[in-house]
PDB file of C-alpha atoms and ligand atoms in Angstrom:
ATOM      1  CA  UNK D   1      66.079 125.056 134.215  1.00  0.00           C
ATOM      2  CA  UNK D   2      62.488 124.743 135.464  1.00  0.00           C
ATOM      3  CA  UNK D   3      61.761 121.718 137.652  1.00  0.00           C
ATOM      4  CA  UNK D   4      58.282 120.378 138.411  1.00  0.00           C
ATOM      5  CA  UNK D   5      57.469 118.364 141.539  1.00  0.00           C
ATOM      6  CA  UNK D   6      54.153 116.513 141.780  1.00  0.00           C
ATOM      7  CA  UNK D   7      53.202 115.466 145.322  1.00  0.00           C
ATOM      8  CA  UNK D   8      54.447 117.933 147.919  1.00  0.00           C
ATOM      9  CA  UNK D   9      54.903 115.540 150.842  1.00  0.00           C
ATOM     10  CA  UNK D  10      58.004 114.328 152.690  1.00  0.00           C
ATOM     11  CA  UNK D  11      60.031 113.428 149.586  1.00  0.00           C
ATOM     12  CA  UNK D  12      58.638 116.019 147.141  1.00  0.00           C
ATOM     13  CA  UNK D  13      58.948 118.799 149.732  1.00  0.00           C
ATOM     14  CA  UNK D  14      62.508 117.793 150.644  1.00  0.00           C
ATOM     15  CA  UNK D  15      63.490 117.769 146.954  1.00  0.00           C
ATOM     16  CA  UNK D  16      61.947 121.230 146.543  1.00  0.00           C
ATOM     17  CA  UNK D  17      63.958 122.596 149.473  1.00  0.00           C
ATOM     18  CA  UNK D  18      67.313 121.268 148.192  1.00  0.00           C
ATOM     19  CA  UNK D  19      66.803 121.944 144.472  1.00  0.00           C
ATOM     20  CA  UNK D  20      65.502 125.444 145.246  1.00  0.00           C
ATOM     21  CA  UNK D  21      68.764 126.094 147.128  1.00  0.00           C
ATOM     22  CA  UNK D  22      70.610 125.160 143.899  1.00  0.00           C
ATOM     23  CA  UNK D  23      68.837 128.073 142.175  1.00  0.00           C
ATOM     24  CA  UNK D  24      66.226 126.145 140.162  1.00  0.00           C
ATOM     25  CA  UNK D  25      62.699 127.448 139.678  1.00  0.00           C
ATOM     26  CA  UNK D  26      60.487 124.852 141.373  1.00  0.00           C
ATOM     27  CA  UNK D  27      56.942 124.400 140.084  1.00  0.00           C
ATOM     28  CA  UNK D  28      55.007 122.316 142.620  1.00  0.00           C
ATOM     29  CA  UNK D  29      51.721 120.493 142.141  1.00  0.00           C
ATOM     30  CA  UNK D  30      49.854 118.813 144.974  1.00  0.00           C
ATOM     31  CA  UNK D  31      46.383 117.430 145.509  1.00  0.00           C
ATOM     32  CA  UNK D  32      45.214 119.882 148.189  1.00  0.00           C
ATOM     33  CA  UNK D  33      45.192 123.654 147.844  1.00  0.00           C
ATOM     34  CA  UNK D  34      46.221 123.973 151.534  1.00  0.00           C
ATOM     35  CA  UNK D  35      49.410 121.983 150.809  1.00  0.00           C
ATOM     36  CA  UNK D  36      50.208 124.253 147.845  1.00  0.00           C
ATOM     37  CA  UNK D  37      49.787 127.328 150.045  1.00  0.00           C
ATOM     38  CA  UNK D  38      51.968 125.834 152.807  1.00  0.00           C
ATOM     39  CA  UNK D  39      54.660 124.918 150.232  1.00  0.00           C
ATOM     40  CA  UNK D  40      54.716 128.508 148.984  1.00  0.00           C
ATOM     41  CA  UNK D  41      54.849 130.025 152.467  1.00  0.00           C
ATOM     42  CA  UNK D  42      57.662 127.632 153.531  1.00  0.00           C
ATOM     43  CA  UNK D  43      59.608 128.444 150.311  1.00  0.00           C
ATOM     44  CA  UNK D  44      59.606 124.761 149.310  1.00  0.00           C
ATOM     45  CA  UNK D  45      58.550 125.823 145.791  1.00  0.00           C
ATOM     46  CA  UNK D  46      58.570 129.022 143.741  1.00  0.00           C
ATOM     47  CA  UNK D  47      55.138 128.317 142.173  1.00  0.00           C
ATOM     48  CA  UNK D  48      52.370 125.966 143.343  1.00  0.00           C
ATOM     49  CA  UNK D  49      49.093 124.719 141.904  1.00  0.00           C
ATOM     50  CA  UNK D  50      46.678 121.806 142.140  1.00  0.00           C
ATOM     51  CA  UNK D  51      46.587 121.691 138.316  1.00  0.00           C
ATOM     52  CA  UNK D  52      49.112 119.585 136.354  1.00  0.00           C
ATOM     53  CA  UNK D  53      48.616 121.937 133.394  1.00  0.00           C
ATOM     54  CA  UNK D  54      50.755 124.447 135.324  1.00  0.00           C
ATOM     55  CA  UNK D  55      53.776 122.282 134.436  1.00  0.00           C
ATOM     56  CA  UNK D  56      53.470 122.900 130.673  1.00  0.00           C
ATOM     57  CA  UNK D  57      56.786 124.797 130.501  1.00  0.00           C
ATOM     58  CA  UNK D  58      58.977 122.774 132.907  1.00  0.00           C
ATOM     59  CA  UNK D  59      62.039 120.846 131.681  1.00  0.00           C
ATOM     60  CA  UNK D  60      61.959 117.971 134.172  1.00  0.00           C
ATOM     61  CA  UNK D  61      59.336 116.596 136.581  1.00  0.00           C
ATOM     62  CA  UNK D  62      59.838 114.547 139.757  1.00  0.00           C
ATOM     63  CA  UNK D  63      56.691 112.501 140.461  1.00  0.00           C
ATOM     64  CA  UNK D  64      56.574 112.170 144.259  1.00  0.00           C
ATOM     65  CA  UNK D  65      53.017 110.931 144.815  1.00  0.00           C
ATOM     66  CA  UNK D  66      52.145 107.661 146.616  1.00  0.00           C
ATOM     67  CA  UNK D  67      53.166 104.638 144.501  1.00  0.00           C
ATOM     68  CA  UNK D  68      49.601 103.939 143.331  1.00  0.00           C
ATOM     69  CA  UNK D  69      49.313 107.436 141.780  1.00  0.00           C
ATOM     70  CA  UNK D  70      52.663 107.488 139.895  1.00  0.00           C
ATOM     71  CA  UNK D  71      51.620 105.862 136.594  1.00  0.00           C
ATOM     72  CA  UNK D  72      48.229 107.678 136.470  1.00  0.00           C
ATOM     73  CA  UNK D  73      50.115 110.952 137.076  1.00  0.00           C
ATOM     74  CA  UNK D  74      52.552 110.189 134.229  1.00  0.00           C
ATOM     75  CA  UNK D  75      49.554 109.486 131.973  1.00  0.00           C
ATOM     76  CA  UNK D  76      48.131 112.915 132.804  1.00  0.00           C
ATOM     77  CA  UNK D  77      51.496 114.653 132.446  1.00  0.00           C
ATOM     78  CA  UNK D  78      51.922 113.104 128.989  1.00  0.00           C
ATOM     79  CA  UNK D  79      48.964 115.230 127.824  1.00  0.00           C
ATOM     80  CA  UNK D  80      50.430 118.424 129.249  1.00  0.00           C
ATOM     81  CA  UNK D  81      54.257 118.551 129.105  1.00  0.00           C
ATOM     82  CA  UNK D  82      56.418 119.858 126.271  1.00  0.00           C
ATOM     83  CA  UNK D  83      57.827 116.966 124.153  1.00  0.00           C
ATOM     84  CA  UNK D  84      61.428 117.363 125.364  1.00  0.00           C
ATOM     85  CA  UNK D  85      60.536 117.231 129.077  1.00  0.00           C
ATOM     86  CA  UNK D  86      61.979 114.465 131.240  1.00  0.00           C
ATOM     87  CA  UNK D  87      59.916 112.658 133.880  1.00  0.00           C
ATOM     88  CA  UNK D  88      61.457 110.808 136.803  1.00  0.00           C
ATOM     89  CA  UNK D  89      59.791 109.338 139.893  1.00  0.00           C
ATOM     90  CA  UNK D  90      60.838 108.548 143.462  1.00  0.00           C
ATOM     91  CA  UNK D  91      58.615 105.513 144.118  1.00  0.00           C
ATOM     92  CA  UNK D  92      59.840 102.802 146.491  1.00  0.00           C
ATOM     93  CA  UNK D  93      58.930 100.092 143.935  1.00  0.00           C
ATOM     94  CA  UNK D  94      60.189 100.140 140.346  1.00  0.00           C
ATOM     95  CA  UNK D  95      58.900  97.039 138.484  1.00  0.00           C
ATOM     96  CA  UNK D  96      55.265  98.163 138.686  1.00  0.00           C
ATOM     97  CA  UNK D  97      56.154 101.689 137.574  1.00  0.00           C
ATOM     98  CA  UNK D  98      59.022 101.891 135.070  1.00  0.00           C
ATOM     99  CA  UNK D  99      57.765  99.872 132.082  1.00  0.00           C
ATOM    100  CA  UNK D 100      54.254 101.342 132.310  1.00  0.00           C
ATOM    101  CA  UNK D 101      55.521 104.917 132.708  1.00  0.00           C
ATOM    102  CA  UNK D 102      58.036 104.503 129.857  1.00  0.00           C
ATOM    103  CA  UNK D 103      55.244 103.289 127.555  1.00  0.00           C
ATOM    104  CA  UNK D 104      53.405 106.537 128.303  1.00  0.00           C
ATOM    105  CA  UNK D 105      56.467 108.840 128.157  1.00  0.00           C
ATOM    106  CA  UNK D 106      59.700 107.474 126.590  1.00  0.00           C
ATOM    107  CA  UNK D 107      61.758 110.202 128.298  1.00  0.00           C
ATOM    108  CA  UNK D 108      61.066 108.570 131.685  1.00  0.00           C
ATOM    109  CA  UNK D 109      63.803 107.566 134.162  1.00  0.00           C
ATOM    110  CA  UNK D 110      62.814 105.484 137.197  1.00  0.00           C
ATOM    111  CA  UNK D 111      64.421 106.572 140.464  1.00  0.00           C
ATOM    112  CA  UNK D 112      64.345 105.901 144.201  1.00  0.00           C
ATOM    113  CA  UNK D 113      66.131 107.938 146.876  1.00  0.00           C
ATOM    114  CA  UNK D 114      67.070 105.617 149.744  1.00  0.00           C
ATOM    115  CA  UNK D 115      66.288 108.042 152.533  1.00  0.00           C
ATOM    116  CA  UNK D 116      63.163 108.739 154.508  1.00  0.00           C
ATOM    117  CA  UNK D 117      61.578 109.346 157.879  1.00  0.00           C
ATOM    118  CA  UNK D 118      58.753 107.897 159.953  1.00  0.00           C
ATOM    119  CA  UNK D 119      56.664 111.051 159.438  1.00  0.00           C
ATOM    120  CA  UNK D 120      54.763 111.845 156.237  1.00  0.00           C
ATOM    121  CA  UNK D 121      53.525 115.026 154.597  1.00  0.00           C
ATOM    122  CA  UNK D 122      54.969 118.425 153.782  1.00  0.00           C
ATOM    123  CA  UNK D 123      55.509 119.322 157.444  1.00  0.00           C
ATOM    124  CA  UNK D 124      58.065 116.470 157.642  1.00  0.00           C
ATOM    125  CA  UNK D 125      60.085 117.772 154.651  1.00  0.00           C
ATOM    126  CA  UNK D 126      63.638 118.686 155.520  1.00  0.00           C
ATOM    127  CA  UNK D 127      66.814 119.987 153.878  1.00  0.00           C
ATOM    128  CA  UNK D 128      69.663 117.584 153.064  1.00  0.00           C
ATOM    129  CA  UNK D 129      67.453 114.482 153.379  1.00  0.00           C
ATOM    130  CA  UNK D 130      69.262 112.908 150.411  1.00  0.00           C
ATOM    131  CA  UNK D 131      72.793 114.064 151.257  1.00  0.00           C
ATOM    132  CA  UNK D 132      75.280 111.152 151.385  1.00  0.00           C
ATOM    133  CA  UNK D 133      72.462 108.633 150.930  1.00  0.00           C
ATOM    134  CA  UNK D 134      72.094 106.161 148.055  1.00  0.00           C
ATOM    135  CA  UNK D 135      69.857 107.230 145.151  1.00  0.00           C
ATOM    136  CA  UNK D 136      69.013 104.439 142.684  1.00  0.00           C
ATOM    137  CA  UNK D 137      68.173 104.892 139.015  1.00  0.00           C
ATOM    138  CA  UNK D 138      66.554 102.025 137.097  1.00  0.00           C
ATOM    139  CA  UNK D 139      66.674 102.938 133.389  1.00  0.00           C
ATOM    140  CA  UNK D 140      65.547 100.500 130.700  1.00  0.00           C
ATOM    141  CA  UNK D 141      67.634  99.632 127.595  1.00  0.00           C
ATOM    142  CA  UNK D 142      65.603 102.133 125.557  1.00  0.00           C
ATOM    143  CA  UNK D 143      65.785 105.019 128.087  1.00  0.00           C
ATOM    144  CA  UNK D 144      67.469 107.975 126.322  1.00  0.00           C
ATOM    145  CA  UNK D 145      70.980 108.609 127.704  1.00  0.00           C
ATOM    146  CA  UNK D 146      70.300 112.368 127.650  1.00  0.00           C
ATOM    147  CA  UNK D 147      67.464 111.848 130.139  1.00  0.00           C
ATOM    148  CA  UNK D 148      69.597 109.595 132.379  1.00  0.00           C
ATOM    149  CA  UNK D 149      72.435 112.155 132.308  1.00  0.00           C
ATOM    150  CA  UNK D 150      70.138 115.027 133.278  1.00  0.00           C
ATOM    151  CA  UNK D 151      68.591 113.148 136.223  1.00  0.00           C
ATOM    152  CA  UNK D 152      72.075 111.986 137.286  1.00  0.00           C
ATOM    153  CA  UNK D 153      73.308 115.590 137.322  1.00  0.00           C
ATOM    154  CA  UNK D 154      70.495 116.625 139.695  1.00  0.00           C
ATOM    155  CA  UNK D 155      71.075 113.633 141.972  1.00  0.00           C
ATOM    156  CA  UNK D 156      74.744 114.567 142.229  1.00  0.00           C
ATOM    157  CA  UNK D 157      73.740 118.112 143.161  1.00  0.00           C
ATOM    158  CA  UNK D 158      71.676 116.653 146.025  1.00  0.00           C
ATOM    159  CA  UNK D 159      74.902 115.080 147.308  1.00  0.00           C
ATOM    160  CA  UNK D 160      73.498 111.555 146.906  1.00  0.00           C
ATOM    161  CA  UNK D 161      75.460 108.413 146.018  1.00  0.00           C
ATOM    162  CA  UNK D 162      74.251 107.201 142.619  1.00  0.00           C
ATOM    163  CA  UNK D 163      73.488 103.522 141.927  1.00  0.00           C
ATOM    164  CA  UNK D 164      72.149 102.186 138.633  1.00  0.00           C
ATOM    165  CA  UNK D 165      70.379  98.862 138.293  1.00  0.00           C
ATOM    166  CA  UNK D 166      67.345  97.277 136.615  1.00  0.00           C
ATOM    167  CA  UNK D 167      63.835  97.505 138.139  1.00  0.00           C
ATOM    168  CA  UNK D 168      63.610  93.812 139.084  1.00  0.00           C
ATOM    169  CA  UNK D 169      66.990  93.744 140.887  1.00  0.00           C
ATOM    170  CA  UNK D 170      66.038  96.988 142.657  1.00  0.00           C
ATOM    171  CA  UNK D 171      62.743  95.515 143.866  1.00  0.00           C
ATOM    172  CA  UNK D 172      64.344  92.309 145.164  1.00  0.00           C
ATOM    173  CA  UNK D 173      67.089  94.250 146.972  1.00  0.00           C
ATOM    174  CA  UNK D 174      64.757  96.793 148.620  1.00  0.00           C
ATOM    175  CA  UNK D 175      62.424  93.956 149.659  1.00  0.00           C
ATOM    176  CA  UNK D 176      65.332  92.725 151.818  1.00  0.00           C
ATOM    177  CA  UNK D 177      66.670  95.962 153.281  1.00  0.00           C
ATOM    178  CA  UNK D 178      63.569  98.186 153.348  1.00  0.00           C
ATOM    179  CA  UNK D 179      60.233  96.415 152.932  1.00  0.00           C
ATOM    180  CA  UNK D 180      61.035  93.325 155.081  1.00  0.00           C
ATOM    181  CA  UNK D 181      62.311  95.492 157.986  1.00  0.00           C
ATOM    182  CA  UNK D 182      59.058  97.519 157.928  1.00  0.00           C
ATOM    183  CA  UNK D 183      57.040  94.302 158.356  1.00  0.00           C
ATOM    184  CA  UNK D 184      59.416  92.955 161.029  1.00  0.00           C
ATOM    185  CA  UNK D 185      59.365  96.227 162.968  1.00  0.00           C
ATOM    186  CA  UNK D 186      55.562  96.295 162.882  1.00  0.00           C
ATOM    187  CA  UNK D 187      55.262  92.666 164.021  1.00  0.00           C
ATOM    188  CA  UNK D 188      57.787  93.245 166.841  1.00  0.00           C
ATOM    189  CA  UNK D 189      55.631  96.154 168.022  1.00  0.00           C
ATOM    190  CA  UNK D 190      52.530  93.900 167.872  1.00  0.00           C
ATOM    191  CA  UNK D 191      54.231  91.249 170.025  1.00  0.00           C
ATOM    192  CA  UNK D 192      55.025  93.877 172.661  1.00  0.00           C
ATOM    193  CA  UNK D 193      51.798  95.878 172.612  1.00  0.00           C
ATOM    194  CA  UNK D 194      49.553  92.775 172.816  1.00  0.00           C
ATOM    195  CA  UNK D 195      51.583  91.049 175.547  1.00  0.00           C
ATOM    196  CA  UNK D 196      50.377  90.814 179.157  1.00  0.00           C
ATOM    197  CA  UNK D 197      53.814  92.244 180.027  1.00  0.00           C
ATOM    198  CA  UNK D 198      53.125  95.337 177.912  1.00  0.00           C
ATOM    199  CA  UNK D 199      53.192  97.867 180.746  1.00  0.00           C
ATOM    200  CA  UNK D 200      56.518  96.849 182.305  1.00  0.00           C
ATOM    201  CA  UNK D 201      58.099  96.121 178.905  1.00  0.00           C
ATOM    202  CA  UNK D 202      57.177  99.625 177.763  1.00  0.00           C
ATOM    203  CA  UNK D 203      58.794 101.200 180.821  1.00  0.00           C
ATOM    204  CA  UNK D 204      61.989  99.183 180.357  1.00  0.00           C
ATOM    205  CA  UNK D 205      62.272  99.708 176.566  1.00  0.00           C
ATOM    206  CA  UNK D 206      65.354 101.771 175.808  1.00  0.00           C
ATOM    207  CA  UNK D 207      67.629 102.629 172.875  1.00  0.00           C
ATOM    208  CA  UNK D 208      67.915  99.063 171.521  1.00  0.00           C
ATOM    209  CA  UNK D 209      64.150  98.691 171.232  1.00  0.00           C
ATOM    210  CA  UNK D 210      63.856 102.185 169.768  1.00  0.00           C
ATOM    211  CA  UNK D 211      66.383 101.237 167.013  1.00  0.00           C
ATOM    212  CA  UNK D 212      64.867  97.827 166.301  1.00  0.00           C
ATOM    213  CA  UNK D 213      61.247  98.967 166.067  1.00  0.00           C
ATOM    214  CA  UNK D 214      61.737 102.351 164.348  1.00  0.00           C
ATOM    215  CA  UNK D 215      60.823 101.513 160.750  1.00  0.00           C
ATOM    216  CA  UNK D 216      57.792  99.462 161.868  1.00  0.00           C
ATOM    217  CA  UNK D 217      56.196 102.634 163.201  1.00  0.00           C
ATOM    218  CA  UNK D 218      56.432 104.602 159.940  1.00  0.00           C
ATOM    219  CA  UNK D 219      53.846 105.760 157.375  1.00  0.00           C
ATOM    220  CA  UNK D 220      51.197 102.939 157.211  1.00  0.00           C
ATOM    221  CA  UNK D 221      49.986 103.984 153.739  1.00  0.00           C
ATOM    222  CA  UNK D 222      53.518 103.673 152.350  1.00  0.00           C
ATOM    223  CA  UNK D 223      54.099 100.289 154.029  1.00  0.00           C
ATOM    224  CA  UNK D 224      50.869  98.896 152.588  1.00  0.00           C
ATOM    225  CA  UNK D 225      51.703 100.135 149.076  1.00  0.00           C
ATOM    226  CA  UNK D 226      55.226  98.630 149.311  1.00  0.00           C
ATOM    227  CA  UNK D 227      53.652  95.219 150.006  1.00  0.00           C
ATOM    228  CA  UNK D 228      50.939  95.602 147.363  1.00  0.00           C
ATOM    229  CA  UNK D 229      53.303  96.699 144.579  1.00  0.00           C
ATOM    230  CA  UNK D 230      56.325  94.540 145.530  1.00  0.00           C
ATOM    231  CA  UNK D 231      54.377  91.474 146.645  1.00  0.00           C
ATOM    232  CA  UNK D 232      56.435  88.591 145.123  1.00  0.00           C
ATOM    233  CA  UNK D 233      59.799  89.963 146.280  1.00  0.00           C
ATOM    234  CA  UNK D 234      58.459  90.774 149.764  1.00  0.00           C
ATOM    235  CA  UNK D 235      56.884  87.316 150.099  1.00  0.00           C
ATOM    236  CA  UNK D 236      60.231  85.728 149.115  1.00  0.00           C
ATOM    237  CA  UNK D 237      62.044  87.848 151.737  1.00  0.00           C
ATOM    238  CA  UNK D 238      59.450  86.962 154.402  1.00  0.00           C
ATOM    239  CA  UNK D 239      59.875  83.245 153.558  1.00  0.00           C
ATOM    240  CA  UNK D 240      63.661  83.529 154.000  1.00  0.00           C
ATOM    241  CA  UNK D 241      63.128  85.281 157.307  1.00  0.00           C
ATOM    242  CA  UNK D 242      60.663  82.635 158.521  1.00  0.00           C
ATOM    243  CA  UNK D 243      63.271  79.997 157.632  1.00  0.00           C
ATOM    244  CA  UNK D 244      65.871  81.835 159.744  1.00  0.00           C
ATOM    245  CA  UNK D 245      63.418  82.158 162.657  1.00  0.00           C
ATOM    246  CA  UNK D 246      62.543  78.446 162.446  1.00  0.00           C
ATOM    247  CA  UNK D 247      66.257  77.566 162.556  1.00  0.00           C
ATOM    248  CA  UNK D 248      66.824  79.861 165.525  1.00  0.00           C
ATOM    249  CA  UNK D 249      63.798  78.426 167.350  1.00  0.00           C
ATOM    250  CA  UNK D 250      65.129  74.895 166.848  1.00  0.00           C
ATOM    251  CA  UNK D 251      68.585  75.888 168.016  1.00  0.00           C
ATOM    252  CA  UNK D 252      67.162  77.286 171.255  1.00  0.00           C
ATOM    253  CA  UNK D 253      64.704  74.401 171.758  1.00  0.00           C
ATOM    254  CA  UNK D 254      67.649  71.968 171.463  1.00  0.00           C
ATOM    255  CA  UNK D 255      69.691  74.106 173.872  1.00  0.00           C
ATOM    256  CA  UNK D 256      72.397  74.225 171.207  1.00  0.00           C
ATOM    257  CA  UNK D 257      74.231  77.123 172.844  1.00  0.00           C
ATOM    258  CA  UNK D 258      77.424  76.751 170.808  1.00  0.00           C
ATOM    259  CA  UNK D 259      75.303  76.739 167.618  1.00  0.00           C
ATOM    260  CA  UNK D 260      73.518  79.872 168.791  1.00  0.00           C
ATOM    261  CA  UNK D 261      76.802  81.563 169.649  1.00  0.00           C
ATOM    262  CA  UNK D 262      78.165  80.737 166.168  1.00  0.00           C
ATOM    263  CA  UNK D 263      75.004  82.228 164.612  1.00  0.00           C
ATOM    264  CA  UNK D 264      75.261  85.416 166.680  1.00  0.00           C
ATOM    265  CA  UNK D 265      79.026  85.636 166.062  1.00  0.00           C
ATOM    266  CA  UNK D 266      78.377  85.570 162.311  1.00  0.00           C
ATOM    267  CA  UNK D 267      75.826  88.399 162.743  1.00  0.00           C
ATOM    268  CA  UNK D 268      78.239  90.381 164.921  1.00  0.00           C
ATOM    269  CA  UNK D 269      81.010  90.026 162.317  1.00  0.00           C
ATOM    270  CA  UNK D 270      78.844  90.525 159.215  1.00  0.00           C
ATOM    271  CA  UNK D 271      76.997  93.642 160.373  1.00  0.00           C
ATOM    272  CA  UNK D 272      79.815  96.239 160.126  1.00  0.00           C
ATOM    273  CA  UNK D 273      80.744  95.147 156.605  1.00  0.00           C
ATOM    274  CA  UNK D 274      77.098  94.957 155.482  1.00  0.00           C
ATOM    275  CA  UNK D 275      76.019  98.266 156.993  1.00  0.00           C
ATOM    276  CA  UNK D 276      79.148 100.406 156.573  1.00  0.00           C
ATOM    277  CA  UNK D 277      81.123  98.601 153.879  1.00  0.00           C
ATOM    278  CA  UNK D 278      79.694 100.177 150.696  1.00  0.00           C
TER     279      UNK D 278
HETATM  280  P1  LIG Y   1      53.861 111.692 151.642  1.00  0.00           P
HETATM  281  O1  LIG Y   1      54.676 112.430 152.644  1.00  0.00           O
HETATM  282  O2  LIG Y   1      52.553 111.117 152.051  1.00  0.00           O
HETATM  283  O3  LIG Y   1      53.651 112.682 150.391  1.00  0.00           O
HETATM  284  C1  LIG Y   1      52.909 112.391 149.260  1.00  0.00           C
HETATM  285  C2  LIG Y   1      52.117 113.645 148.916  1.00  0.00           C
HETATM  286  O4  LIG Y   1      51.563 113.483 147.631  1.00  0.00           O
HETATM  287  C3  LIG Y   1      50.932 113.854 149.847  1.00  0.00           C
HETATM  288  O5  LIG Y   1      51.319 114.760 150.861  1.00  0.00           O
HETATM  289  C4  LIG Y   1      49.842 114.430 148.951  1.00  0.00           C
HETATM  290  O6  LIG Y   1      49.763 115.822 149.154  1.00  0.00           O
HETATM  291  C5  LIG Y   1      50.386 114.246 147.554  1.00  0.00           C
HETATM  292  N1  LIG Y   1      49.491 113.518 146.674  1.00  0.00           N
HETATM  293  C6  LIG Y   1      48.834 112.370 146.919  1.00  0.00           C
HETATM  294  N2  LIG Y   1      48.194 111.957 145.819  1.00  0.00           N
HETATM  295  C7  LIG Y   1      48.452 112.889 144.867  1.00  0.00           C
HETATM  296  C8  LIG Y   1      48.056 113.053 143.517  1.00  0.00           C
HETATM  297  N3  LIG Y   1      47.285 112.148 142.932  1.00  0.00           N
HETATM  298  N4  LIG Y   1      48.523 114.127 142.845  1.00  0.00           N
HETATM  299  C9  LIG Y   1      49.329 115.038 143.430  1.00  0.00           C
HETATM  300  N5  LIG Y   1      49.723 114.941 144.712  1.00  0.00           N
HETATM  301  C10 LIG Y   1      49.275 113.874 145.405  1.00  0.00           C
HETATM  302  O7  LIG Y   1      54.673 110.490 151.018  1.00  0.00           O
HETATM  303  P2  LIG Y   1      56.261 110.387 150.785  1.00  0.00           P
HETATM  304  O8  LIG Y   1      56.836 109.647 151.932  1.00  0.00           O
HETATM  305  O9  LIG Y   1      56.798 111.703 150.400  1.00  0.00           O
HETATM  306  O10 LIG Y   1      56.270 109.378 149.557  1.00  0.00           O
HETATM  307  C11 LIG Y   1      56.129 109.847 148.243  1.00  0.00           C
HETATM  308  C12 LIG Y   1      56.802 108.860 147.305  1.00  0.00           C
HETATM  309  O11 LIG Y   1      58.158 108.718 147.701  1.00  0.00           O
HETATM  310  C13 LIG Y   1      56.181 107.471 147.316  1.00  0.00           C
HETATM  311  O12 LIG Y   1      56.077 106.987 146.009  1.00  0.00           O
HETATM  312  C14 LIG Y   1      57.186 106.653 148.125  1.00  0.00           C
HETATM  313  O13 LIG Y   1      57.217 105.305 147.697  1.00  0.00           O
HETATM  314  C15 LIG Y   1      58.479 107.362 147.839  1.00  0.00           C
HETATM  315  N6  LIG Y   1      59.522 107.257 148.869  1.00  0.00           N
HETATM  316  C16 LIG Y   1      59.194 107.408 150.184  1.00  0.00           C
HETATM  317  C17 LIG Y   1      60.192 107.313 151.151  1.00  0.00           C
HETATM  318  C18 LIG Y   1      59.892 107.454 152.625  1.00  0.00           C
HETATM  319  O14 LIG Y   1      60.645 106.962 153.460  1.00  0.00           O
HETATM  320  N7  LIG Y   1      58.827 108.112 153.008  1.00  0.00           N
HETATM  321  C19 LIG Y   1      61.533 107.113 150.773  1.00  0.00           C
HETATM  322  C20 LIG Y   1      61.826 107.012 149.409  1.00  0.00           C
HETATM  323  C21 LIG Y   1      60.810 107.089 148.471  1.00  0.00           C
HETATM  324  P3  LIG Y   1      48.440 116.622 149.583  1.00  0.00           P
HETATM  325  O15 LIG Y   1      48.818 117.187 150.888  1.00  0.00           O
HETATM  326  O16 LIG Y   1      48.307 117.665 148.508  1.00  0.00           O
HETATM  327  O17 LIG Y   1      47.293 115.666 149.642  1.00  0.00           O
END
């Protein structure tokens, strides 16, 4: 089986490394020639080009470009792939992608691996990035089951945990657990870096602050595209968070220490089940 990967960055490069290990021929396409050369020299792909026409003979393509380029890439692939080829994507937002991509290529299966890193680009690509991590597929009613089965088979070979849902549910869920935390992490960093206590706070910051702020310091292009393409769900999540903050502020203003302890006890008890209880 020949696999194409468009966009040889963190996610595309990591897919190339793991799928190459499974013995597949990997045909990579990226925007810059220098990235194609680096992907070849790091054995991320077996063939590399800046031209989508190089994918004419592949059986399945992962589109791993920034979110804004996914649907335009599918439109270009539709002119170049063989009719039986399957296209899947890895974009962090599905509502803005899946219906439009399916209209261009019926053999399209929306996907989203729930694993990443703060760093971007091919140099950040790593083996086993998807191992034991959730990988969501968001097929539509009309998505051919043969295409879903083929993508599922590859996801299982990556060692990922498969979840299947619809694009809208996916977008509302990731707004809560991925896109909202990016905005909260970034605003926490702003509070600290603009404070007159910045210097001492920085010296005292330890593992707790490192954990809490980590996702706020990630790829700014990705964070902006998450907000742009998942705007309603992110705004709803931000509104819920503001409501929680307002309640907490009131509790502290009123010196309601037993109320605060009950709130923090609920968080203490809920976290293990929420984080580890899949
Ligand atoms: P990334 O590291 O910035 O990689 C994207 C790569 O795509 C860039 O390195 C660029 O390569 C290439 N590219 C850009 N526009 C292109 C185009 N029009 N045609 C072909 N290649 C193009 O980003 P990423 O983190 O891998 O994210 C890629 C996708 O994965 C996004 O849709 C994102 O939503 C999704 N995702 C990201 C994460 C995460 O945590 N990072 C997790 C899950 C899913 P050149 O060097 O050639 O310019």
